[in-house]
Amino acid sequence: MPALLQPETLIAGLRPLAVAAPLSAVEQAYRQFYRFTDALAVRSCMGSLHAGGYQIVAQAWWPQESRATLVLLHGYYDHTGLYRHVIEWALGQGFAVLAFDLPGHGLSSGARASIGDFAEYQTVLQAVLVEAAGLALPQPWHLCGQSTGGAILIDYLLTGEPLAQIGETLLMAPLIRPRAWGWSQLSYQVMRHFVSEIPRRFSSNSNDAEFLDFIHHHDPLQPHNLPTAWVGALRHWVPRIEAAPRSARSPLIIQGEADMTVDWQHNLKVLQDKFAAPQILRLAEARHHLANEVPALRQRYFDFLSPRLG
């Protein structure tokens, strides 16, 4: 465990997010470990909230003058500490940012990288939006989700009742079906009777070699196993979301064509059917982890997003 990062001590000392107190020394060490500069934020806080039986760890940042808020949902195996590029871009746009670790991820409680039902993610998202209101975060609240975070937002838009405060929705390499989904389901049917998890295979899901080295070898918050329970929850969620009624909303979608994690061609067809005229940016060279792609690719999708968020 790196000396500067003390997850257990940090979690034990967390205050309710609504308190919005200055960062403690151990919270500042966490930010430094994940290379946040906070230079664009005049205030930030870190704390916890309870939702669906989980302790969820969330963080918020405010720029000098806030004109909207970005609510950020990370991808599977990820956590907020890996999303400084998106957070710093949002602060530069004049957006406050609210980000949180999903159950079983990062600093939040729960079996590592697992979930019993994708409906639990909706319970957590609803609780986070209540916190956004309690913090009086400026409206509109734009939603941004990478991969599984995108899946959660798709579910929210198609099957939930989006709040009036919600502005645009940004989907980055959104998950509906993963790549080789047929084979994955067959494997799940066999394995679930014998094992509760299998060793994770770290993939080259970005063109940024430094990022890949960090998550493969140096990030202590990375899960190292794939629980069969999560695959089972996804297996029940996919047909439900593909059968959901259409929405009049038009999300902004960014998709890398070198993505080897999700079945992006199928997923884009589903999203074009489910939403009214979604705006899609396809990046030929980009892999799956768009939030941590190389700077040139990040700049291309930031340039796409900025004028569309007003």
PDB file of N, CA, C and O in Angstrom, residues 37-73:
ATOM      1  N   THR A  37      -5.186  18.564  -8.832  1.00  0.00           N
ATOM      2  CA  THR A  37      -4.552  19.829  -8.441  1.00  0.00           C
ATOM      3  C   THR A  37      -5.531  20.746  -7.724  1.00  0.00           C
ATOM      4  O   THR A  37      -5.126  21.592  -6.926  1.00  0.00           O
ATOM      5  N   ASP A  38      -6.826  20.600  -8.016  1.00  0.00           N
ATOM      6  CA  ASP A  38      -7.870  21.461  -7.454  1.00  0.00           C
ATOM      7  C   ASP A  38      -7.615  22.941  -7.756  1.00  0.00           C
ATOM      8  O   ASP A  38      -8.177  23.819  -7.103  1.00  0.00           O
ATOM      9  N   ALA A  39      -6.765  23.214  -8.749  1.00  0.00           N
ATOM     10  CA  ALA A  39      -6.433  24.598  -9.059  1.00  0.00           C
ATOM     11  C   ALA A  39      -7.643  25.366  -9.580  1.00  0.00           C
ATOM     12  O   ALA A  39      -7.716  26.591  -9.408  1.00  0.00           O
ATOM     13  N   LEU A  40      -8.574  24.684 -10.217  1.00  0.00           N
ATOM     14  CA  LEU A  40      -9.739  25.348 -10.797  1.00  0.00           C
ATOM     15  C   LEU A  40     -10.912  25.407  -9.833  1.00  0.00           C
ATOM     16  O   LEU A  40     -11.955  25.977 -10.163  1.00  0.00           O
ATOM     17  N   ALA A  41     -10.757  24.830  -8.651  1.00  0.00           N
ATOM     18  CA  ALA A  41     -11.850  24.807  -7.680  1.00  0.00           C
ATOM     19  C   ALA A  41     -11.563  25.781  -6.536  1.00  0.00           C
ATOM     20  O   ALA A  41     -10.461  25.797  -5.983  1.00  0.00           O
ATOM     21  N   VAL A  42     -12.550  26.563  -6.195  1.00  0.00           N
ATOM     22  CA  VAL A  42     -12.401  27.460  -5.054  1.00  0.00           C
ATOM     23  C   VAL A  42     -12.816  26.763  -3.764  1.00  0.00           C
ATOM     24  O   VAL A  42     -12.471  27.205  -2.666  1.00  0.00           O
ATOM     25  N   ARG A  43     -13.544  25.658  -3.911  1.00  0.00           N
ATOM     26  CA  ARG A  43     -13.980  24.888  -2.743  1.00  0.00           C
ATOM     27  C   ARG A  43     -14.226  23.456  -3.181  1.00  0.00           C
ATOM     28  O   ARG A  43     -14.654  23.206  -4.304  1.00  0.00           O
ATOM     29  N   SER A  44     -13.937  22.507  -2.307  1.00  0.00           N
ATOM     30  CA  SER A  44     -14.257  21.113  -2.587  1.00  0.00           C
ATOM     31  C   SER A  44     -14.497  20.403  -1.270  1.00  0.00           C
ATOM     32  O   SER A  44     -14.096  20.873  -0.197  1.00  0.00           O
ATOM     33  N   CYS A  45     -15.151  19.261  -1.354  1.00  0.00           N
ATOM     34  CA  CYS A  45     -15.417  18.487  -0.158  1.00  0.00           C
ATOM     35  C   CYS A  45     -15.479  17.012  -0.508  1.00  0.00           C
ATOM     36  O   CYS A  45     -15.590  16.628  -1.678  1.00  0.00           O
ATOM     37  N   MET A  46     -15.402  16.198   0.517  1.00  0.00           N
ATOM     38  CA  MET A  46     -15.433  14.752   0.369  1.00  0.00           C
ATOM     39  C   MET A  46     -16.182  14.197   1.566  1.00  0.00           C
ATOM     40  O   MET A  46     -15.994  14.655   2.694  1.00  0.00           O
ATOM     41  N   GLY A  47     -17.072  13.244   1.332  1.00  0.00           N
ATOM     42  CA  GLY A  47     -17.846  12.708   2.445  1.00  0.00           C
ATOM     43  C   GLY A  47     -18.645  11.502   2.018  1.00  0.00           C
ATOM     44  O   GLY A  47     -18.463  10.962   0.927  1.00  0.00           O
ATOM     45  N   SER A  48     -19.540  11.085   2.879  1.00  0.00           N
ATOM     46  CA  SER A  48     -20.311   9.877   2.608  1.00  0.00           C
ATOM     47  C   SER A  48     -21.797  10.130   2.736  1.00  0.00           C
ATOM     48  O   SER A  48     -22.246  11.108   3.336  1.00  0.00           O
ATOM     49  N   LEU A  49     -22.556   9.232   2.146  1.00  0.00           N
ATOM     50  CA  LEU A  49     -24.011   9.220   2.270  1.00  0.00           C
ATOM     51  C   LEU A  49     -24.445   7.765   2.273  1.00  0.00           C
ATOM     52  O   LEU A  49     -23.709   6.881   1.826  1.00  0.00           O
ATOM     53  N   HIS A  50     -25.624   7.504   2.779  1.00  0.00           N
ATOM     54  CA  HIS A  50     -26.136   6.141   2.841  1.00  0.00           C
ATOM     55  C   HIS A  50     -27.239   5.955   1.820  1.00  0.00           C
ATOM     56  O   HIS A  50     -28.135   6.799   1.688  1.00  0.00           O
ATOM     57  N   ALA A  51     -27.160   4.846   1.086  1.00  0.00           N
ATOM     58  CA  ALA A  51     -28.157   4.556   0.054  1.00  0.00           C
ATOM     59  C   ALA A  51     -28.237   3.060  -0.171  1.00  0.00           C
ATOM     60  O   ALA A  51     -27.212   2.431  -0.435  1.00  0.00           O
ATOM     61  N   GLY A  52     -29.426   2.504  -0.047  1.00  0.00           N
ATOM     62  CA  GLY A  52     -29.630   1.098  -0.348  1.00  0.00           C
ATOM     63  C   GLY A  52     -28.771   0.152   0.448  1.00  0.00           C
ATOM     64  O   GLY A  52     -28.404  -0.918  -0.036  1.00  0.00           O
ATOM     65  N   GLY A  53     -28.432   0.521   1.680  1.00  0.00           N
ATOM     66  CA  GLY A  53     -27.600  -0.333   2.517  1.00  0.00           C
ATOM     67  C   GLY A  53     -26.111  -0.136   2.314  1.00  0.00           C
ATOM     68  O   GLY A  53     -25.306  -0.829   2.957  1.00  0.00           O
ATOM     69  N   TYR A  54     -25.712   0.768   1.452  1.00  0.00           N
ATOM     70  CA  TYR A  54     -24.305   1.036   1.189  1.00  0.00           C
ATOM     71  C   TYR A  54     -23.886   2.371   1.801  1.00  0.00           C
ATOM     72  O   TYR A  54     -24.690   3.309   1.910  1.00  0.00           O
ATOM     73  N   GLN A  55     -22.608   2.469   2.165  1.00  0.00           N
ATOM     74  CA  GLN A  55     -22.002   3.768   2.443  1.00  0.00           C
ATOM     75  C   GLN A  55     -21.322   4.207   1.160  1.00  0.00           C
ATOM     76  O   GLN A  55     -20.352   3.588   0.715  1.00  0.00           O
ATOM     77  N   ILE A  56     -21.839   5.267   0.569  1.00  0.00           N
ATOM     78  CA  ILE A  56     -21.333   5.769  -0.704  1.00  0.00           C
ATOM     79  C   ILE A  56     -20.435   6.973  -0.443  1.00  0.00           C
ATOM     80  O   ILE A  56     -20.824   7.913   0.259  1.00  0.00           O
ATOM     81  N   VAL A  57     -19.250   6.933  -1.000  1.00  0.00           N
ATOM     82  CA  VAL A  57     -18.305   8.040  -0.847  1.00  0.00           C
ATOM     83  C   VAL A  57     -18.406   8.942  -2.069  1.00  0.00           C
ATOM     84  O   VAL A  57     -18.339   8.471  -3.211  1.00  0.00           O
ATOM     85  N   ALA A  58     -18.606  10.222  -1.817  1.00  0.00           N
ATOM     86  CA  ALA A  58     -18.804  11.193  -2.898  1.00  0.00           C
ATOM     87  C   ALA A  58     -17.888  12.389  -2.686  1.00  0.00           C
ATOM     88  O   ALA A  58     -17.416  12.651  -1.578  1.00  0.00           O
ATOM     89  N   GLN A  59     -17.654  13.104  -3.774  1.00  0.00           N
ATOM     90  CA  GLN A  59     -16.822  14.303  -3.743  1.00  0.00           C
ATOM     91  C   GLN A  59     -17.480  15.391  -4.580  1.00  0.00           C
ATOM     92  O   GLN A  59     -18.153  15.097  -5.582  1.00  0.00           O
ATOM     93  N   ALA A  60     -17.265  16.629  -4.180  1.00  0.00           N
ATOM     94  CA  ALA A  60     -17.824  17.762  -4.921  1.00  0.00           C
ATOM     95  C   ALA A  60     -16.779  18.858  -5.038  1.00  0.00           C
ATOM     96  O   ALA A  60     -15.926  19.035  -4.152  1.00  0.00           O
ATOM     97  N   TRP A  61     -16.863  19.581  -6.157  1.00  0.00           N
ATOM     98  CA  TRP A  61     -15.970  20.699  -6.445  1.00  0.00           C
ATOM     99  C   TRP A  61     -16.815  21.868  -6.945  1.00  0.00           C
ATOM    100  O   TRP A  61     -17.794  21.671  -7.679  1.00  0.00           O
ATOM    101  N   TRP A  62     -16.404  23.090  -6.598  1.00  0.00           N
ATOM    102  CA  TRP A  62     -17.059  24.295  -7.090  1.00  0.00           C
ATOM    103  C   TRP A  62     -16.029  25.214  -7.750  1.00  0.00           C
ATOM    104  O   TRP A  62     -14.990  25.517  -7.135  1.00  0.00           O
ATOM    105  N   PRO A  63     -16.270  25.677  -8.973  1.00  0.00           N
ATOM    106  CA  PRO A  63     -15.378  26.675  -9.579  1.00  0.00           C
ATOM    107  C   PRO A  63     -15.700  28.068  -9.035  1.00  0.00           C
ATOM    108  O   PRO A  63     -16.610  28.228  -8.205  1.00  0.00           O
ATOM    109  N   GLN A  64     -14.974  29.062  -9.506  1.00  0.00           N
ATOM    110  CA  GLN A  64     -15.190  30.431  -9.029  1.00  0.00           C
ATOM    111  C   GLN A  64     -16.626  30.875  -9.240  1.00  0.00           C
ATOM    112  O   GLN A  64     -17.276  31.403  -8.338  1.00  0.00           O
ATOM    113  N   GLU A  65     -17.139  30.649 -10.433  1.00  0.00           N
ATOM    114  CA  GLU A  65     -18.533  30.986 -10.738  1.00  0.00           C
ATOM    115  C   GLU A  65     -19.167  29.779 -11.406  1.00  0.00           C
ATOM    116  O   GLU A  65     -18.783  29.406 -12.512  1.00  0.00           O
ATOM    117  N   SER A  66     -20.138  29.181 -10.749  1.00  0.00           N
ATOM    118  CA  SER A  66     -20.780  27.973 -11.263  1.00  0.00           C
ATOM    119  C   SER A  66     -22.030  28.331 -12.056  1.00  0.00           C
ATOM    120  O   SER A  66     -22.879  29.078 -11.578  1.00  0.00           O
ATOM    121  N   ARG A  67     -22.124  27.768 -13.265  1.00  0.00           N
ATOM    122  CA  ARG A  67     -23.313  28.018 -14.078  1.00  0.00           C
ATOM    123  C   ARG A  67     -24.131  26.759 -14.305  1.00  0.00           C
ATOM    124  O   ARG A  67     -25.210  26.805 -14.883  1.00  0.00           O
ATOM    125  N   ALA A  68     -23.630  25.608 -13.861  1.00  0.00           N
ATOM    126  CA  ALA A  68     -24.321  24.334 -13.980  1.00  0.00           C
ATOM    127  C   ALA A  68     -23.532  23.328 -13.145  1.00  0.00           C
ATOM    128  O   ALA A  68     -22.538  23.674 -12.510  1.00  0.00           O
ATOM    129  N   THR A  69     -23.990  22.084 -13.159  1.00  0.00           N
ATOM    130  CA  THR A  69     -23.312  21.018 -12.421  1.00  0.00           C
ATOM    131  C   THR A  69     -23.149  19.800 -13.324  1.00  0.00           C
ATOM    132  O   THR A  69     -24.036  19.489 -14.123  1.00  0.00           O
ATOM    133  N   LEU A  70     -22.028  19.114 -13.192  1.00  0.00           N
ATOM    134  CA  LEU A  70     -21.822  17.832 -13.856  1.00  0.00           C
ATOM    135  C   LEU A  70     -21.849  16.748 -12.790  1.00  0.00           C
ATOM    136  O   LEU A  70     -21.035  16.762 -11.860  1.00  0.00           O
ATOM    137  N   VAL A  71     -22.795  15.818 -12.906  1.00  0.00           N
ATOM    138  CA  VAL A  71     -22.865  14.660 -12.014  1.00  0.00           C
ATOM    139  C   VAL A  71     -22.187  13.507 -12.742  1.00  0.00           C
ATOM    140  O   VAL A  71     -22.630  13.098 -13.817  1.00  0.00           O
ATOM    141  N   LEU A  72     -21.112  12.987 -12.164  1.00  0.00           N
ATOM    142  CA  LEU A  72     -20.224  12.063 -12.863  1.00  0.00           C
ATOM    143  C   LEU A  72     -20.330  10.650 -12.307  1.00  0.00           C
ATOM    144  O   LEU A  72     -20.204  10.434 -11.099  1.00  0.00           O
ATOM    145  N   LEU A  73     -20.551   9.675 -13.208  1.00  0.00           N
ATOM    146  CA  LEU A  73     -20.628   8.267 -12.848  1.00  0.00           C
ATOM    147  C   LEU A  73     -19.506   7.514 -13.565  1.00  0.00           C
ATOM    148  O   LEU A  73     -19.428   7.538 -14.793  1.00  0.00           O
TER     149      LEU A  73
END
